[in-house]
Amino acid sequence: MSRNSVLLGQYIKGRSYLHKRDPRDKFAMAFLSLVVLLCVSSLWSFLLIAGCYFLLAFLTKISIFMLLRSARPIIFLAIFTFLMHCFWSDGVILSAHGALKGLFFALRIILMALFAGLFTATTTPEKIADSITYMLKPFSRFFDVQSFATIISMSLRFIPIIVLETKKLMFAQASRGVDFKAKKLKDKFHAYTSVLAPEFLLLFSHADKLALAMESRGYVPGAKRTSLHPLVWCREDTVFLLSIFFVSICLLICDRLWLA
């Protein structure tokens, strides 16, 4: 996969400290970051969380500019959320409180995407499926946990594929005279709809090839599976997990102190 595509869902090979950690550790990191981001409400807390992200990004030994690309797909959503709160918050148009509230929501969305990108960039799709299966093991009585984990890992893997195929189709359509930079909204709408039909055909083709590959390798939905590389927990994983819990609790306590 080209590294110019969207990072979210794309694994980048490496032998860094974060790459070597157990995927259950990194799953806990992503989950706790989500919980903390939803709970904090002060600017200092968001700055500290951003600092924690940059520290973890440093441990991956991956270019920080490459990691920051994981937030690109949701930049529009973050801006839209910010503007919505600016103009329609508490029934007042263009209020300072609404702008601050919108900023916090936008920061939450961006940081969630960055932590998710950090998780997928340092964890293979197979390990993601294994970690989800392990975390959801108590719910195996109610649904097929292994199939669900496989679906999630494949969905993440398809994100960069979709982006890459879309770019190829847009270049192909542009070479045929389709104007994606048209000023009129109607012309721009027609230009982008010309990509939708071949995009769906390509995605169904990829899905069909994936299904044939899995079938040829003996994959049976619902059947008990073993792993060629089973998850092994070590002392460094315990230290990393305890550190995540400790930092999360400290962030929540500091947030309450700053708001007091």
PDB file of N, CA, C and O in Angstrom, residues 90-151:
ATOM      1  N   ASP A  90     -26.405  27.106  22.369  1.00  0.00           N
ATOM      2  CA  ASP A  90     -27.165  27.759  23.447  1.00  0.00           C
ATOM      3  C   ASP A  90     -28.106  28.834  22.920  1.00  0.00           C
ATOM      4  O   ASP A  90     -28.425  29.800  23.628  1.00  0.00           O
ATOM      5  N   GLY A  91     -28.513  28.715  21.664  1.00  0.00           N
ATOM      6  CA  GLY A  91     -29.459  29.675  21.106  1.00  0.00           C
ATOM      7  C   GLY A  91     -28.862  31.034  20.791  1.00  0.00           C
ATOM      8  O   GLY A  91     -29.598  31.979  20.486  1.00  0.00           O
ATOM      9  N   VAL A  92     -27.538  31.157  20.853  1.00  0.00           N
ATOM     10  CA  VAL A  92     -26.857  32.432  20.584  1.00  0.00           C
ATOM     11  C   VAL A  92     -25.930  32.258  19.395  1.00  0.00           C
ATOM     12  O   VAL A  92     -25.194  31.271  19.303  1.00  0.00           O
ATOM     13  N   ILE A  93     -25.969  33.199  18.466  1.00  0.00           N
ATOM     14  CA  ILE A  93     -25.124  33.131  17.282  1.00  0.00           C
ATOM     15  C   ILE A  93     -23.775  33.782  17.571  1.00  0.00           C
ATOM     16  O   ILE A  93     -23.704  34.888  18.120  1.00  0.00           O
ATOM     17  N   LEU A  94     -22.695  33.087  17.211  1.00  0.00           N
ATOM     18  CA  LEU A  94     -21.327  33.586  17.377  1.00  0.00           C
ATOM     19  C   LEU A  94     -21.029  33.977  18.825  1.00  0.00           C
ATOM     20  O   LEU A  94     -20.596  35.092  19.114  1.00  0.00           O
ATOM     21  N   SER A  95     -21.214  33.054  19.743  1.00  0.00           N
ATOM     22  CA  SER A  95     -20.886  33.299  21.142  1.00  0.00           C
ATOM     23  C   SER A  95     -19.513  32.722  21.456  1.00  0.00           C
ATOM     24  O   SER A  95     -19.085  31.724  20.846  1.00  0.00           O
ATOM     25  N   ALA A  96     -18.812  33.351  22.416  1.00  0.00           N
ATOM     26  CA  ALA A  96     -17.487  32.863  22.809  1.00  0.00           C
ATOM     27  C   ALA A  96     -17.589  31.476  23.436  1.00  0.00           C
ATOM     28  O   ALA A  96     -16.732  30.609  23.210  1.00  0.00           O
ATOM     29  N   HIS A  97     -18.654  31.264  24.217  1.00  0.00           N
ATOM     30  CA  HIS A  97     -18.853  29.949  24.837  1.00  0.00           C
ATOM     31  C   HIS A  97     -19.082  28.872  23.774  1.00  0.00           C
ATOM     32  O   HIS A  97     -18.560  27.755  23.886  1.00  0.00           O
ATOM     33  N   GLY A  98     -19.846  29.192  22.756  1.00  0.00           N
ATOM     34  CA  GLY A  98     -20.093  28.239  21.681  1.00  0.00           C
ATOM     35  C   GLY A  98     -18.829  27.920  20.904  1.00  0.00           C
ATOM     36  O   GLY A  98     -18.597  26.766  20.522  1.00  0.00           O
ATOM     37  N   ALA A  99     -17.989  28.959  20.671  1.00  0.00           N
ATOM     38  CA  ALA A  99     -16.731  28.742  19.948  1.00  0.00           C
ATOM     39  C   ALA A  99     -15.796  27.837  20.748  1.00  0.00           C
ATOM     40  O   ALA A  99     -15.165  26.933  20.188  1.00  0.00           O
ATOM     41  N   LEU A 100     -15.727  28.056  22.062  1.00  0.00           N
ATOM     42  CA  LEU A 100     -14.877  27.224  22.916  1.00  0.00           C
ATOM     43  C   LEU A 100     -15.395  25.788  22.964  1.00  0.00           C
ATOM     44  O   LEU A 100     -14.616  24.830  22.894  1.00  0.00           O
ATOM     45  N   LYS A 101     -16.702  25.655  23.063  1.00  0.00           N
ATOM     46  CA  LYS A 101     -17.318  24.331  23.077  1.00  0.00           C
ATOM     47  C   LYS A 101     -17.063  23.604  21.754  1.00  0.00           C
ATOM     48  O   LYS A 101     -16.747  22.408  21.734  1.00  0.00           O
ATOM     49  N   GLY A 102     -17.197  24.325  20.643  1.00  0.00           N
ATOM     50  CA  GLY A 102     -16.932  23.735  19.335  1.00  0.00           C
ATOM     51  C   GLY A 102     -15.479  23.334  19.175  1.00  0.00           C
ATOM     52  O   GLY A 102     -15.172  22.299  18.566  1.00  0.00           O
ATOM     53  N   LEU A 103     -14.564  24.148  19.735  1.00  0.00           N
ATOM     54  CA  LEU A 103     -13.133  23.823  19.676  1.00  0.00           C
ATOM     55  C   LEU A 103     -12.844  22.525  20.410  1.00  0.00           C
ATOM     56  O   LEU A 103     -12.095  21.671  19.919  1.00  0.00           O
ATOM     57  N   PHE A 104     -13.462  22.351  21.585  1.00  0.00           N
ATOM     58  CA  PHE A 104     -13.246  21.130  22.359  1.00  0.00           C
ATOM     59  C   PHE A 104     -13.765  19.901  21.616  1.00  0.00           C
ATOM     60  O   PHE A 104     -13.113  18.860  21.595  1.00  0.00           O
ATOM     61  N   PHE A 105     -14.943  20.020  20.990  1.00  0.00           N
ATOM     62  CA  PHE A 105     -15.489  18.890  20.241  1.00  0.00           C
ATOM     63  C   PHE A 105     -14.613  18.555  19.040  1.00  0.00           C
ATOM     64  O   PHE A 105     -14.396  17.380  18.715  1.00  0.00           O
ATOM     65  N   ALA A 106     -14.112  19.597  18.359  1.00  0.00           N
ATOM     66  CA  ALA A 106     -13.238  19.369  17.206  1.00  0.00           C
ATOM     67  C   ALA A 106     -11.935  18.689  17.636  1.00  0.00           C
ATOM     68  O   ALA A 106     -11.449  17.767  16.965  1.00  0.00           O
ATOM     69  N   LEU A 107     -11.378  19.134  18.772  1.00  0.00           N
ATOM     70  CA  LEU A 107     -10.151  18.510  19.290  1.00  0.00           C
ATOM     71  C   LEU A 107     -10.388  17.056  19.663  1.00  0.00           C
ATOM     72  O   LEU A 107      -9.530  16.204  19.436  1.00  0.00           O
ATOM     73  N   ARG A 108     -11.560  16.771  20.229  1.00  0.00           N
ATOM     74  CA  ARG A 108     -11.880  15.383  20.572  1.00  0.00           C
ATOM     75  C   ARG A 108     -11.880  14.498  19.331  1.00  0.00           C
ATOM     76  O   ARG A 108     -11.298  13.415  19.318  1.00  0.00           O
ATOM     77  N   ILE A 109     -12.530  14.966  18.273  1.00  0.00           N
ATOM     78  CA  ILE A 109     -12.630  14.179  17.040  1.00  0.00           C
ATOM     79  C   ILE A 109     -11.250  13.943  16.432  1.00  0.00           C
ATOM     80  O   ILE A 109     -10.909  12.817  16.041  1.00  0.00           O
ATOM     81  N   ILE A 110     -10.426  14.996  16.387  1.00  0.00           N
ATOM     82  CA  ILE A 110      -9.101  14.877  15.781  1.00  0.00           C
ATOM     83  C   ILE A 110      -8.205  13.946  16.588  1.00  0.00           C
ATOM     84  O   ILE A 110      -7.528  13.069  16.045  1.00  0.00           O
ATOM     85  N   LEU A 111      -8.198  14.104  17.920  1.00  0.00           N
ATOM     86  CA  LEU A 111      -7.339  13.269  18.768  1.00  0.00           C
ATOM     87  C   LEU A 111      -7.797  11.813  18.770  1.00  0.00           C
ATOM     88  O   LEU A 111      -6.973  10.898  18.832  1.00  0.00           O
ATOM     89  N   MET A 112      -9.111  11.580  18.682  1.00  0.00           N
ATOM     90  CA  MET A 112      -9.603  10.193  18.580  1.00  0.00           C
ATOM     91  C   MET A 112      -9.063   9.536  17.318  1.00  0.00           C
ATOM     92  O   MET A 112      -8.619   8.381  17.341  1.00  0.00           O
ATOM     93  N   ALA A 113      -9.108  10.266  16.207  1.00  0.00           N
ATOM     94  CA  ALA A 113      -8.602   9.723  14.945  1.00  0.00           C
ATOM     95  C   ALA A 113      -7.094   9.483  15.019  1.00  0.00           C
ATOM     96  O   ALA A 113      -6.589   8.484  14.486  1.00  0.00           O
ATOM     97  N   LEU A 114      -6.367  10.370  15.694  1.00  0.00           N
ATOM     98  CA  LEU A 114      -4.914  10.210  15.801  1.00  0.00           C
ATOM     99  C   LEU A 114      -4.550   8.980  16.625  1.00  0.00           C
ATOM    100  O   LEU A 114      -3.648   8.213  16.248  1.00  0.00           O
ATOM    101  N   PHE A 115      -5.232   8.766  17.751  1.00  0.00           N
ATOM    102  CA  PHE A 115      -4.939   7.586  18.576  1.00  0.00           C
ATOM    103  C   PHE A 115      -5.343   6.306  17.852  1.00  0.00           C
ATOM    104  O   PHE A 115      -4.649   5.286  17.951  1.00  0.00           O
ATOM    105  N   ALA A 116      -6.461   6.340  17.110  1.00  0.00           N
ATOM    106  CA  ALA A 116      -6.868   5.176  16.331  1.00  0.00           C
ATOM    107  C   ALA A 116      -5.837   4.877  15.237  1.00  0.00           C
ATOM    108  O   ALA A 116      -5.503   3.707  14.988  1.00  0.00           O
ATOM    109  N   GLY A 117      -5.331   5.917  14.597  1.00  0.00           N
ATOM    110  CA  GLY A 117      -4.296   5.740  13.584  1.00  0.00           C
ATOM    111  C   GLY A 117      -3.012   5.184  14.158  1.00  0.00           C
ATOM    112  O   GLY A 117      -2.325   4.380  13.528  1.00  0.00           O
ATOM    113  N   LEU A 118      -2.683   5.599  15.396  1.00  0.00           N
ATOM    114  CA  LEU A 118      -1.499   5.076  16.077  1.00  0.00           C
ATOM    115  C   LEU A 118      -1.640   3.581  16.338  1.00  0.00           C
ATOM    116  O   LEU A 118      -0.681   2.813  16.203  1.00  0.00           O
ATOM    117  N   PHE A 119      -2.845   3.171  16.707  1.00  0.00           N
ATOM    118  CA  PHE A 119      -3.114   1.751  16.967  1.00  0.00           C
ATOM    119  C   PHE A 119      -2.983   0.914  15.695  1.00  0.00           C
ATOM    120  O   PHE A 119      -2.301  -0.116  15.674  1.00  0.00           O
ATOM    121  N   THR A 120      -3.629   1.352  14.619  1.00  0.00           N
ATOM    122  CA  THR A 120      -3.598   0.567  13.380  1.00  0.00           C
ATOM    123  C   THR A 120      -2.242   0.621  12.685  1.00  0.00           C
ATOM    124  O   THR A 120      -1.873  -0.324  11.980  1.00  0.00           O
ATOM    125  N   ALA A 121      -1.485   1.712  12.874  1.00  0.00           N
ATOM    126  CA  ALA A 121      -0.181   1.832  12.217  1.00  0.00           C
ATOM    127  C   ALA A 121       0.858   0.905  12.827  1.00  0.00           C
ATOM    128  O   ALA A 121       1.833   0.537  12.165  1.00  0.00           O
ATOM    129  N   THR A 122       0.671   0.515  14.091  1.00  0.00           N
ATOM    130  CA  THR A 122       1.655  -0.329  14.776  1.00  0.00           C
ATOM    131  C   THR A 122       1.147  -1.742  15.043  1.00  0.00           C
ATOM    132  O   THR A 122       1.827  -2.515  15.707  1.00  0.00           O
ATOM    133  N   THR A 123      -0.025  -2.089  14.509  1.00  0.00           N
ATOM    134  CA  THR A 123      -0.616  -3.407  14.760  1.00  0.00           C
ATOM    135  C   THR A 123      -1.126  -3.989  13.454  1.00  0.00           C
ATOM    136  O   THR A 123      -1.878  -3.324  12.734  1.00  0.00           O
ATOM    137  N   THR A 124      -0.752  -5.216  13.171  1.00  0.00           N
ATOM    138  CA  THR A 124      -1.214  -5.872  11.946  1.00  0.00           C
ATOM    139  C   THR A 124      -2.704  -6.186  12.052  1.00  0.00           C
ATOM    140  O   THR A 124      -3.240  -6.331  13.157  1.00  0.00           O
ATOM    141  N   PRO A 125      -3.406  -6.296  10.911  1.00  0.00           N
ATOM    142  CA  PRO A 125      -4.832  -6.639  10.961  1.00  0.00           C
ATOM    143  C   PRO A 125      -5.111  -7.945  11.700  1.00  0.00           C
ATOM    144  O   PRO A 125      -6.124  -8.074  12.386  1.00  0.00           O
ATOM    145  N   GLU A 126      -4.202  -8.922  11.575  1.00  0.00           N
ATOM    146  CA  GLU A 126      -4.393 -10.193  12.275  1.00  0.00           C
ATOM    147  C   GLU A 126      -4.339  -9.999  13.790  1.00  0.00           C
ATOM    148  O   GLU A 126      -5.149 -10.576  14.537  1.00  0.00           O
ATOM    149  N   LYS A 127      -3.399  -9.180  14.248  1.00  0.00           N
ATOM    150  CA  LYS A 127      -3.276  -8.924  15.691  1.00  0.00           C
ATOM    151  C   LYS A 127      -4.448  -8.090  16.205  1.00  0.00           C
ATOM    152  O   LYS A 127      -4.881  -8.253  17.359  1.00  0.00           O
ATOM    153  N   ILE A 128      -4.961  -7.201  15.367  1.00  0.00           N
ATOM    154  CA  ILE A 128      -6.147  -6.434  15.757  1.00  0.00           C
ATOM    155  C   ILE A 128      -7.322  -7.377  15.981  1.00  0.00           C
ATOM    156  O   ILE A 128      -8.057  -7.271  16.971  1.00  0.00           O
ATOM    157  N   ALA A 129      -7.489  -8.336  15.045  1.00  0.00           N
ATOM    158  CA  ALA A 129      -8.570  -9.316  15.195  1.00  0.00           C
ATOM    159  C   ALA A 129      -8.375 -10.158  16.455  1.00  0.00           C
ATOM    160  O   ALA A 129      -9.335 -10.432  17.184  1.00  0.00           O
ATOM    161  N   ASP A 130      -7.126 -10.555  16.730  1.00  0.00           N
ATOM    162  CA  ASP A 130      -6.853 -11.358  17.923  1.00  0.00           C
ATOM    163  C   ASP A 130      -7.159 -10.581  19.202  1.00  0.00           C
ATOM    164  O   ASP A 130      -7.722 -11.135  20.162  1.00  0.00           O
ATOM    165  N   SER A 131      -6.786  -9.286  19.221  1.00  0.00           N
ATOM    166  CA  SER A 131      -7.025  -8.482  20.425  1.00  0.00           C
ATOM    167  C   SER A 131      -8.522  -8.248  20.653  1.00  0.00           C
ATOM    168  O   SER A 131      -9.006  -8.315  21.789  1.00  0.00           O
ATOM    169  N   ILE A 132      -9.264  -7.999  19.565  1.00  0.00           N
ATOM    170  CA  ILE A 132     -10.712  -7.804  19.698  1.00  0.00           C
ATOM    171  C   ILE A 132     -11.381  -9.098  20.171  1.00  0.00           C
ATOM    172  O   ILE A 132     -12.278  -9.080  21.018  1.00  0.00           O
ATOM    173  N   THR A 133     -10.930 -10.233  19.622  1.00  0.00           N
ATOM    174  CA  THR A 133     -11.481 -11.529  20.036  1.00  0.00           C
ATOM    175  C   THR A 133     -11.247 -11.766  21.519  1.00  0.00           C
ATOM    176  O   THR A 133     -12.138 -12.233  22.242  1.00  0.00           O
ATOM    177  N   TYR A 134     -10.053 -11.433  21.982  1.00  0.00           N
ATOM    178  CA  TYR A 134      -9.734 -11.637  23.402  1.00  0.00           C
ATOM    179  C   TYR A 134     -10.561 -10.719  24.290  1.00  0.00           C
ATOM    180  O   TYR A 134     -11.085 -11.143  25.323  1.00  0.00           O
ATOM    181  N   MET A 135     -10.702  -9.441  23.888  1.00  0.00           N
ATOM    182  CA  MET A 135     -11.442  -8.482  24.700  1.00  0.00           C
ATOM    183  C   MET A 135     -12.927  -8.814  24.773  1.00  0.00           C
ATOM    184  O   MET A 135     -13.588  -8.572  25.791  1.00  0.00           O
ATOM    185  N   LEU A 136     -13.470  -9.367  23.698  1.00  0.00           N
ATOM    186  CA  LEU A 136     -14.908  -9.656  23.639  1.00  0.00           C
ATOM    187  C   LEU A 136     -15.224 -11.109  23.999  1.00  0.00           C
ATOM    188  O   LEU A 136     -16.355 -11.558  23.805  1.00  0.00           O
ATOM    189  N   LYS A 137     -14.239 -11.835  24.512  1.00  0.00           N
ATOM    190  CA  LYS A 137     -14.440 -13.244  24.844  1.00  0.00           C
ATOM    191  C   LYS A 137     -15.615 -13.475  25.805  1.00  0.00           C
ATOM    192  O   LYS A 137     -16.352 -14.456  25.648  1.00  0.00           O
ATOM    193  N   PRO A 138     -15.847 -12.603  26.808  1.00  0.00           N
ATOM    194  CA  PRO A 138     -16.998 -12.827  27.704  1.00  0.00           C
ATOM    195  C   PRO A 138     -18.352 -12.795  26.999  1.00  0.00           C
ATOM    196  O   PRO A 138     -19.337 -13.310  27.525  1.00  0.00           O
ATOM    197  N   PHE A 139     -18.403 -12.185  25.797  1.00  0.00           N
ATOM    198  CA  PHE A 139     -19.672 -12.075  25.075  1.00  0.00           C
ATOM    199  C   PHE A 139     -19.831 -13.158  24.005  1.00  0.00           C
ATOM    200  O   PHE A 139     -20.736 -13.084  23.170  1.00  0.00           O
ATOM    201  N   SER A 140     -18.955 -14.162  24.017  1.00  0.00           N
ATOM    202  CA  SER A 140     -19.000 -15.204  22.987  1.00  0.00           C
ATOM    203  C   SER A 140     -20.283 -16.043  23.065  1.00  0.00           C
ATOM    204  O   SER A 140     -20.629 -16.717  22.092  1.00  0.00           O
ATOM    205  N   ARG A 141     -20.970 -16.013  24.190  1.00  0.00           N
ATOM    206  CA  ARG A 141     -22.236 -16.758  24.307  1.00  0.00           C
ATOM    207  C   ARG A 141     -23.343 -16.133  23.467  1.00  0.00           C
ATOM    208  O   ARG A 141     -24.300 -16.816  23.097  1.00  0.00           O
ATOM    209  N   PHE A 142     -23.218 -14.835  23.204  1.00  0.00           N
ATOM    210  CA  PHE A 142     -24.299 -14.109  22.539  1.00  0.00           C
ATOM    211  C   PHE A 142     -24.099 -13.982  21.029  1.00  0.00           C
ATOM    212  O   PHE A 142     -25.075 -13.883  20.287  1.00  0.00           O
ATOM    213  N   PHE A 143     -22.857 -13.939  20.559  1.00  0.00           N
ATOM    214  CA  PHE A 143     -22.595 -13.844  19.117  1.00  0.00           C
ATOM    215  C   PHE A 143     -21.199 -14.367  18.820  1.00  0.00           C
ATOM    216  O   PHE A 143     -20.395 -14.607  19.745  1.00  0.00           O
ATOM    217  N   ASP A 144     -20.933 -14.572  17.534  1.00  0.00           N
ATOM    218  CA  ASP A 144     -19.646 -15.115  17.094  1.00  0.00           C
ATOM    219  C   ASP A 144     -18.588 -14.016  17.171  1.00  0.00           C
ATOM    220  O   ASP A 144     -18.479 -13.159  16.287  1.00  0.00           O
ATOM    221  N   VAL A 145     -17.798 -14.048  18.233  1.00  0.00           N
ATOM    222  CA  VAL A 145     -16.814 -12.997  18.479  1.00  0.00           C
ATOM    223  C   VAL A 145     -15.705 -13.018  17.432  1.00  0.00           C
ATOM    224  O   VAL A 145     -15.266 -11.969  16.948  1.00  0.00           O
ATOM    225  N   GLN A 146     -15.249 -14.210  17.039  1.00  0.00           N
ATOM    226  CA  GLN A 146     -14.151 -14.304  16.079  1.00  0.00           C
ATOM    227  C   GLN A 146     -14.531 -13.736  14.714  1.00  0.00           C
ATOM    228  O   GLN A 146     -13.744 -13.016  14.094  1.00  0.00           O
ATOM    229  N   SER A 147     -15.738 -14.038  14.269  1.00  0.00           N
ATOM    230  CA  SER A 147     -16.180 -13.495  12.973  1.00  0.00           C
ATOM    231  C   SER A 147     -16.321 -11.985  13.045  1.00  0.00           C
ATOM    232  O   SER A 147     -15.963 -11.267  12.097  1.00  0.00           O
ATOM    233  N   PHE A 148     -16.838 -11.486  14.174  1.00  0.00           N
ATOM    234  CA  PHE A 148     -16.980 -10.038  14.350  1.00  0.00           C
ATOM    235  C   PHE A 148     -15.614  -9.359  14.320  1.00  0.00           C
ATOM    236  O   PHE A 148     -15.439  -8.314  13.670  1.00  0.00           O
ATOM    237  N   ALA A 149     -14.624  -9.928  15.012  1.00  0.00           N
ATOM    238  CA  ALA A 149     -13.278  -9.354  15.029  1.00  0.00           C
ATOM    239  C   ALA A 149     -12.653  -9.375  13.636  1.00  0.00           C
ATOM    240  O   ALA A 149     -11.980  -8.417  13.232  1.00  0.00           O
ATOM    241  N   THR A 150     -12.902 -10.446  12.886  1.00  0.00           N
ATOM    242  CA  THR A 150     -12.378 -10.531  11.518  1.00  0.00           C
ATOM    243  C   THR A 150     -12.989  -9.454  10.628  1.00  0.00           C
ATOM    244  O   THR A 150     -12.296  -8.829   9.818  1.00  0.00           O
ATOM    245  N   ILE A 151     -14.294  -9.218  10.793  1.00  0.00           N
ATOM    246  CA  ILE A 151     -14.976  -8.189  10.006  1.00  0.00           C
ATOM    247  C   ILE A 151     -14.405  -6.808  10.315  1.00  0.00           C
ATOM    248  O   ILE A 151     -14.147  -6.003   9.413  1.00  0.00           O
TER     249      ILE A 151
END
